[in-house]
């Protein structure tokens, strides 16, 4: 069964940086597009960045130029470097395949950006 563990969130002031990490298991991650989702209260979970198994990345318009996604399939890890953070980046961040083929979610990691 596929499993993910997210880490790296925290409280940061606007303009600051955080680096999120995701450790995943299962071939379903290595073989598929994977990404970072963000959920805020009352809203659906949206993909903010995703990346194919060969490294082709896509970004939500609001994070382009500020966030960078990366993955290392050999080490089963994926990261999201977040710079120039804004209060609207606040939320719980989850990693998973895109779309979610695993049927499960990790616990996520909370990111809070203060103004």
Short mmCIF file of N, CA and C in Angstrom, two decimals:
data_model
loop_
_atom_site.label_atom_id
_atom_site.label_comp_id
_atom_site.label_asym_id
_atom_site.label_seq_id
_atom_site.Cartn_x
_atom_site.Cartn_y
_atom_site.Cartn_z
N UNK A 1 0.85 -1.17 0.00
CA UNK A 1 0.00 0.00 0.00
C UNK A 1 0.90 1.24 0.00
N UNK A 2 0.52 2.21 -0.85
CA UNK A 2 1.31 3.43 -0.94
C UNK A 2 1.19 4.23 0.35
N UNK A 3 2.30 4.81 0.77
CA UNK A 3 2.29 5.64 1.97
C UNK A 3 3.12 6.90 1.71
N UNK A 4 2.72 7.98 2.35
CA UNK A 4 3.47 9.23 2.26
C UNK A 4 3.60 9.83 3.64
N UNK A 5 4.70 10.54 3.85
CA UNK A 5 4.92 11.29 5.09
C UNK A 5 5.44 12.65 4.69
N UNK A 6 4.69 13.69 5.07
CA UNK A 6 5.09 15.07 4.76
C UNK A 6 5.72 15.71 5.98
N UNK A 7 6.66 16.63 5.74
CA UNK A 7 7.29 17.36 6.83
C UNK A 7 7.81 18.69 6.32
N UNK A 8 8.20 19.55 7.25
CA UNK A 8 8.86 20.80 6.88
C UNK A 8 8.04 22.05 7.03
N UNK A 9 6.76 21.90 7.38
CA UNK A 9 5.93 23.09 7.54
C UNK A 9 6.31 23.88 8.79
N UNK A 10 5.64 25.00 8.96
CA UNK A 10 5.91 25.83 10.13
C UNK A 10 5.28 27.19 9.99
N UNK A 11 5.64 28.06 10.92
CA UNK A 11 5.17 29.44 10.93
C UNK A 11 6.29 30.34 10.43
N UNK A 12 5.98 31.18 9.46
CA UNK A 12 7.00 32.05 8.88
C UNK A 12 6.36 33.39 8.54
N UNK A 13 7.14 34.43 8.58
CA UNK A 13 6.64 35.75 8.20
C UNK A 13 6.58 35.88 6.68
N UNK A 14 5.71 36.75 6.22
CA UNK A 14 5.62 37.01 4.79
C UNK A 14 7.00 37.39 4.24
N UNK A 15 7.32 36.83 3.09
CA UNK A 15 8.63 37.05 2.50
C UNK A 15 9.65 35.98 2.84
N UNK A 16 9.32 35.14 3.80
CA UNK A 16 10.23 34.09 4.22
C UNK A 16 10.16 32.86 3.34
N UNK A 17 10.89 31.83 3.75
CA UNK A 17 11.00 30.60 2.96
C UNK A 17 10.78 29.37 3.84
N UNK A 18 10.31 28.33 3.22
CA UNK A 18 10.20 27.01 3.84
C UNK A 18 10.49 25.97 2.78
N UNK A 19 10.95 24.82 3.24
CA UNK A 19 11.18 23.70 2.33
C UNK A 19 10.40 22.50 2.86
N UNK A 20 9.45 22.05 2.09
CA UNK A 20 8.66 20.88 2.46
C UNK A 20 9.29 19.63 1.86
N UNK A 21 9.19 18.54 2.61
CA UNK A 21 9.71 17.26 2.14
C UNK A 21 8.63 16.19 2.23
N UNK A 22 8.71 15.26 1.32
CA UNK A 22 7.75 14.16 1.29
C UNK A 22 8.53 12.87 1.04
N UNK A 23 8.30 11.90 1.89
CA UNK A 23 8.87 10.57 1.70
C UNK A 23 7.73 9.66 1.29
N UNK A 24 7.92 8.96 0.18
CA UNK A 24 6.82 8.11 -0.28
C UNK A 24 7.31 6.69 -0.54
N UNK A 25 6.36 5.79 -0.52
CA UNK A 25 6.68 4.39 -0.81
C UNK A 25 5.69 3.88 -1.85
N UNK A 26 6.13 2.92 -2.62
CA UNK A 26 5.25 2.32 -3.62
C UNK A 26 5.59 2.77 -5.02
N UNK A 27 5.51 1.83 -5.92
CA UNK A 27 5.84 2.10 -7.32
C UNK A 27 4.89 3.12 -7.93
N UNK A 28 3.70 3.24 -7.37
CA UNK A 28 2.72 4.16 -7.94
C UNK A 28 3.25 5.59 -7.95
N UNK A 29 4.07 5.93 -6.97
CA UNK A 29 4.67 7.26 -6.95
C UNK A 29 5.78 7.36 -7.97
N UNK A 30 6.63 6.37 -8.02
CA UNK A 30 7.79 6.45 -8.92
C UNK A 30 7.37 6.53 -10.38
N UNK A 31 6.24 5.93 -10.70
CA UNK A 31 5.84 5.80 -12.09
C UNK A 31 4.92 6.92 -12.58
N UNK A 32 4.38 7.70 -11.65
CA UNK A 32 3.36 8.67 -12.02
C UNK A 32 3.75 10.10 -11.69
N UNK A 33 3.00 11.04 -12.29
CA UNK A 33 3.11 12.43 -11.90
C UNK A 33 2.75 12.53 -10.42
N UNK A 34 3.50 13.31 -9.68
CA UNK A 34 3.24 13.52 -8.26
C UNK A 34 3.34 15.00 -7.96
N UNK A 35 2.73 15.41 -6.86
CA UNK A 35 2.75 16.83 -6.59
C UNK A 35 2.36 17.18 -5.18
N UNK A 36 2.28 18.47 -4.95
CA UNK A 36 1.89 19.03 -3.66
C UNK A 36 0.52 19.67 -3.79
N UNK A 37 -0.35 19.30 -2.86
CA UNK A 37 -1.68 19.86 -2.78
C UNK A 37 -1.73 20.81 -1.57
N UNK A 38 -2.61 21.78 -1.66
CA UNK A 38 -2.82 22.70 -0.53
C UNK A 38 -4.31 22.75 -0.22
N UNK A 39 -4.60 22.65 1.07
CA UNK A 39 -5.99 22.75 1.51
C UNK A 39 -6.12 23.85 2.54
N UNK A 40 -7.11 24.70 2.34
CA UNK A 40 -7.44 25.75 3.30
C UNK A 40 -8.88 25.54 3.74
N UNK A 41 -9.25 26.05 4.92
CA UNK A 41 -10.60 25.82 5.45
C UNK A 41 -11.69 26.23 4.46
N UNK A 42 -12.63 25.34 4.24
CA UNK A 42 -13.76 25.64 3.37
C UNK A 42 -13.48 25.50 1.89
N UNK A 43 -12.28 25.12 1.53
CA UNK A 43 -11.93 25.01 0.10
C UNK A 43 -11.46 23.60 -0.21
N UNK A 44 -11.52 23.27 -1.49
CA UNK A 44 -11.05 21.95 -1.90
C UNK A 44 -9.53 21.92 -1.91
N UNK A 45 -9.02 20.73 -1.96
CA UNK A 45 -7.58 20.52 -2.00
C UNK A 45 -7.10 20.76 -3.43
N UNK A 46 -6.26 21.77 -3.63
CA UNK A 46 -5.78 22.13 -4.97
C UNK A 46 -4.31 21.76 -5.14
N UNK A 47 -3.95 21.43 -6.35
CA UNK A 47 -2.56 21.15 -6.67
C UNK A 47 -1.83 22.48 -6.87
N UNK A 48 -0.75 22.70 -6.15
CA UNK A 48 0.02 23.93 -6.34
C UNK A 48 1.24 23.70 -7.24
N UNK A 49 1.73 22.46 -7.26
CA UNK A 49 2.85 22.13 -8.14
C UNK A 49 2.88 20.62 -8.32
N UNK A 50 3.22 20.19 -9.52
CA UNK A 50 3.40 18.75 -9.72
C UNK A 50 4.54 18.51 -10.70
N UNK A 51 4.99 17.26 -10.75
CA UNK A 51 6.18 16.93 -11.53
C UNK A 51 6.06 15.49 -12.02
N UNK A 52 6.45 15.28 -13.27
CA UNK A 52 6.41 13.94 -13.82
C UNK A 52 7.61 13.13 -13.32
N UNK A 53 7.61 11.85 -13.61
CA UNK A 53 8.70 10.98 -13.17
C UNK A 53 10.02 11.38 -13.83
N UNK A 54 9.94 12.07 -14.99
CA UNK A 54 11.19 12.49 -15.64
C UNK A 54 11.49 13.96 -15.43
N UNK A 55 10.77 14.61 -14.50
CA UNK A 55 11.17 15.94 -14.07
C UNK A 55 10.48 17.13 -14.70
N UNK A 56 9.43 16.92 -15.46
CA UNK A 56 8.70 18.04 -16.06
C UNK A 56 7.71 18.58 -15.03
N UNK A 57 7.86 19.87 -14.69
CA UNK A 57 7.06 20.46 -13.60
C UNK A 57 6.00 21.43 -14.11
N UNK A 58 4.94 21.54 -13.32
CA UNK A 58 3.88 22.53 -13.58
C UNK A 58 3.57 23.23 -12.27
N UNK A 59 3.12 24.47 -12.37
CA UNK A 59 2.84 25.26 -11.18
C UNK A 59 1.53 26.01 -11.32
N UNK A 60 0.86 26.17 -10.18
CA UNK A 60 -0.28 27.07 -10.11
C UNK A 60 0.24 28.47 -10.42
N UNK A 61 -0.53 29.26 -11.15
CA UNK A 61 -0.06 30.58 -11.54
C UNK A 61 0.41 31.42 -10.35
N UNK A 62 -0.29 31.32 -9.23
CA UNK A 62 0.03 32.17 -8.09
C UNK A 62 1.34 31.83 -7.42
N UNK A 63 1.93 30.67 -7.73
CA UNK A 63 3.19 30.29 -7.09
C UNK A 63 4.36 30.26 -8.07
N UNK A 64 4.08 30.48 -9.34
CA UNK A 64 5.16 30.47 -10.34
C UNK A 64 6.22 31.50 -9.99
N UNK A 65 7.47 31.09 -10.10
CA UNK A 65 8.58 31.98 -9.79
C UNK A 65 8.93 32.03 -8.32
N UNK A 66 8.09 31.46 -7.47
CA UNK A 66 8.35 31.46 -6.02
C UNK A 66 8.57 30.05 -5.48
N UNK A 67 7.87 29.07 -6.03
CA UNK A 67 7.98 27.68 -5.57
C UNK A 67 8.73 26.85 -6.60
N UNK A 68 9.49 25.88 -6.11
CA UNK A 68 10.18 24.94 -6.98
C UNK A 68 9.98 23.53 -6.46
N UNK A 69 9.46 22.67 -7.32
CA UNK A 69 9.24 21.28 -6.95
C UNK A 69 10.37 20.41 -7.49
N UNK A 70 10.74 19.39 -6.74
CA UNK A 70 11.77 18.47 -7.20
C UNK A 70 11.46 17.08 -6.66
N UNK A 71 12.03 16.09 -7.30
CA UNK A 71 11.84 14.72 -6.83
C UNK A 71 13.09 13.90 -7.11
N UNK A 72 13.29 12.89 -6.28
CA UNK A 72 14.39 11.94 -6.45
C UNK A 72 13.79 10.56 -6.28
N UNK A 73 13.49 9.93 -7.40
CA UNK A 73 12.84 8.62 -7.33
C UNK A 73 13.73 7.56 -6.71
N UNK A 74 15.01 7.68 -6.87
CA UNK A 74 15.93 6.69 -6.29
C UNK A 74 15.86 6.71 -4.77
N UNK A 75 15.58 7.91 -4.22
CA UNK A 75 15.51 8.04 -2.76
C UNK A 75 14.07 8.11 -2.26
N UNK A 76 13.10 8.05 -3.18
CA UNK A 76 11.68 8.11 -2.82
C UNK A 76 11.34 9.38 -2.05
N UNK A 77 11.83 10.50 -2.53
CA UNK A 77 11.53 11.76 -1.87
C UNK A 77 11.11 12.80 -2.90
N UNK A 78 10.33 13.75 -2.42
CA UNK A 78 9.91 14.88 -3.23
C UNK A 78 9.95 16.11 -2.33
N UNK A 79 10.31 17.24 -2.88
CA UNK A 79 10.45 18.45 -2.09
C UNK A 79 9.73 19.61 -2.76
N UNK A 80 9.40 20.60 -1.96
CA UNK A 80 8.83 21.85 -2.46
C UNK A 80 9.55 22.99 -1.75
N UNK A 81 10.37 23.71 -2.49
CA UNK A 81 11.03 24.89 -1.96
C UNK A 81 10.11 26.07 -2.18
N UNK A 82 9.75 26.74 -1.09
CA UNK A 82 8.81 27.86 -1.15
C UNK A 82 9.51 29.13 -0.70
N UNK A 83 9.64 30.07 -1.60
CA UNK A 83 10.27 31.35 -1.30
C UNK A 83 9.25 32.48 -1.44
N UNK A 84 9.61 33.63 -0.89
CA UNK A 84 8.74 34.81 -0.97
C UNK A 84 7.30 34.48 -0.58
N UNK A 85 7.18 33.81 0.55
CA UNK A 85 5.87 33.33 0.98
C UNK A 85 4.92 34.49 1.29
N UNK A 86 3.65 34.22 1.02
CA UNK A 86 2.59 35.20 1.22
C UNK A 86 1.54 34.63 2.17
N UNK A 87 0.79 35.46 2.85
CA UNK A 87 -0.26 34.95 3.74
C UNK A 87 -1.22 34.00 3.03
N UNK A 88 -1.48 34.23 1.77
CA UNK A 88 -2.42 33.37 1.04
C UNK A 88 -1.84 31.99 0.72
N UNK A 89 -0.57 31.77 1.02
CA UNK A 89 0.03 30.44 0.87
C UNK A 89 -0.27 29.56 2.08
N UNK A 90 -0.86 30.14 3.10
CA UNK A 90 -1.19 29.39 4.31
C UNK A 90 -2.13 28.24 3.99
N UNK A 91 -1.86 27.10 4.61
CA UNK A 91 -2.72 25.93 4.43
C UNK A 91 -2.01 24.67 4.88
N UNK A 92 -2.69 23.56 4.74
CA UNK A 92 -2.09 22.27 4.99
C UNK A 92 -1.63 21.71 3.64
N UNK A 93 -0.40 21.32 3.56
CA UNK A 93 0.19 20.83 2.33
C UNK A 93 0.33 19.31 2.38
N UNK A 94 -0.11 18.68 1.33
CA UNK A 94 -0.07 17.21 1.20
C UNK A 94 0.67 16.86 -0.09
N UNK A 95 1.35 15.74 -0.07
CA UNK A 95 1.91 15.24 -1.32
C UNK A 95 1.18 13.95 -1.71
N UNK A 96 1.09 13.73 -3.00
CA UNK A 96 0.41 12.55 -3.51
C UNK A 96 0.61 12.50 -5.01
N UNK A 97 0.15 11.44 -5.62
CA UNK A 97 0.15 11.40 -7.07
C UNK A 97 -0.88 12.41 -7.58
N UNK A 98 -0.73 12.80 -8.83
CA UNK A 98 -1.66 13.75 -9.45
C UNK A 98 -2.19 13.12 -10.73
N UNK A 99 -3.47 12.78 -10.80
CA UNK A 99 -4.44 12.84 -9.70
C UNK A 99 -4.13 11.79 -8.64
N UNK A 100 -4.91 11.79 -7.58
CA UNK A 100 -4.66 10.87 -6.48
C UNK A 100 -5.07 9.45 -6.88
N UNK A 101 -4.09 8.65 -7.24
CA UNK A 101 -4.34 7.26 -7.59
C UNK A 101 -4.21 6.34 -6.38
N UNK A 102 -3.68 6.87 -5.27
CA UNK A 102 -3.40 6.01 -4.13
C UNK A 102 -4.63 5.72 -3.29
N UNK A 103 -5.60 6.63 -3.33
CA UNK A 103 -6.79 6.45 -2.50
C UNK A 103 -6.58 6.82 -1.04
N UNK A 104 -5.40 7.31 -0.71
CA UNK A 104 -5.13 7.68 0.69
C UNK A 104 -4.48 9.06 0.72
N UNK A 105 -4.38 9.61 1.91
CA UNK A 105 -3.70 10.88 2.15
C UNK A 105 -2.82 10.74 3.38
N UNK A 106 -1.70 11.42 3.37
CA UNK A 106 -0.88 11.51 4.57
C UNK A 106 -1.49 12.51 5.52
N UNK A 107 -0.78 12.80 6.60
CA UNK A 107 -1.28 13.75 7.59
C UNK A 107 -1.10 15.19 7.15
N UNK A 108 -0.24 15.42 6.18
CA UNK A 108 0.01 16.76 5.71
C UNK A 108 0.93 17.52 6.65
N UNK A 109 1.33 18.71 6.22
CA UNK A 109 2.16 19.56 7.05
C UNK A 109 1.62 20.99 6.96
N UNK A 110 1.46 21.62 8.11
CA UNK A 110 0.84 22.93 8.18
C UNK A 110 1.85 24.03 7.85
N UNK A 111 1.46 24.90 6.95
CA UNK A 111 2.24 26.09 6.63
C UNK A 111 1.40 27.31 7.00
N UNK A 112 1.97 28.17 7.84
CA UNK A 112 1.27 29.39 8.23
C UNK A 112 2.20 30.58 7.95
N UNK A 113 1.69 31.51 7.14
CA UNK A 113 2.46 32.69 6.78
C UNK A 113 1.78 33.91 7.39
N UNK A 114 2.49 34.59 8.27
CA UNK A 114 1.93 35.76 8.93
C UNK A 114 2.28 37.03 8.15
N UNK A 115 1.38 37.98 8.22
CA UNK A 115 1.59 39.23 7.47
C UNK A 115 2.36 40.26 8.30
#
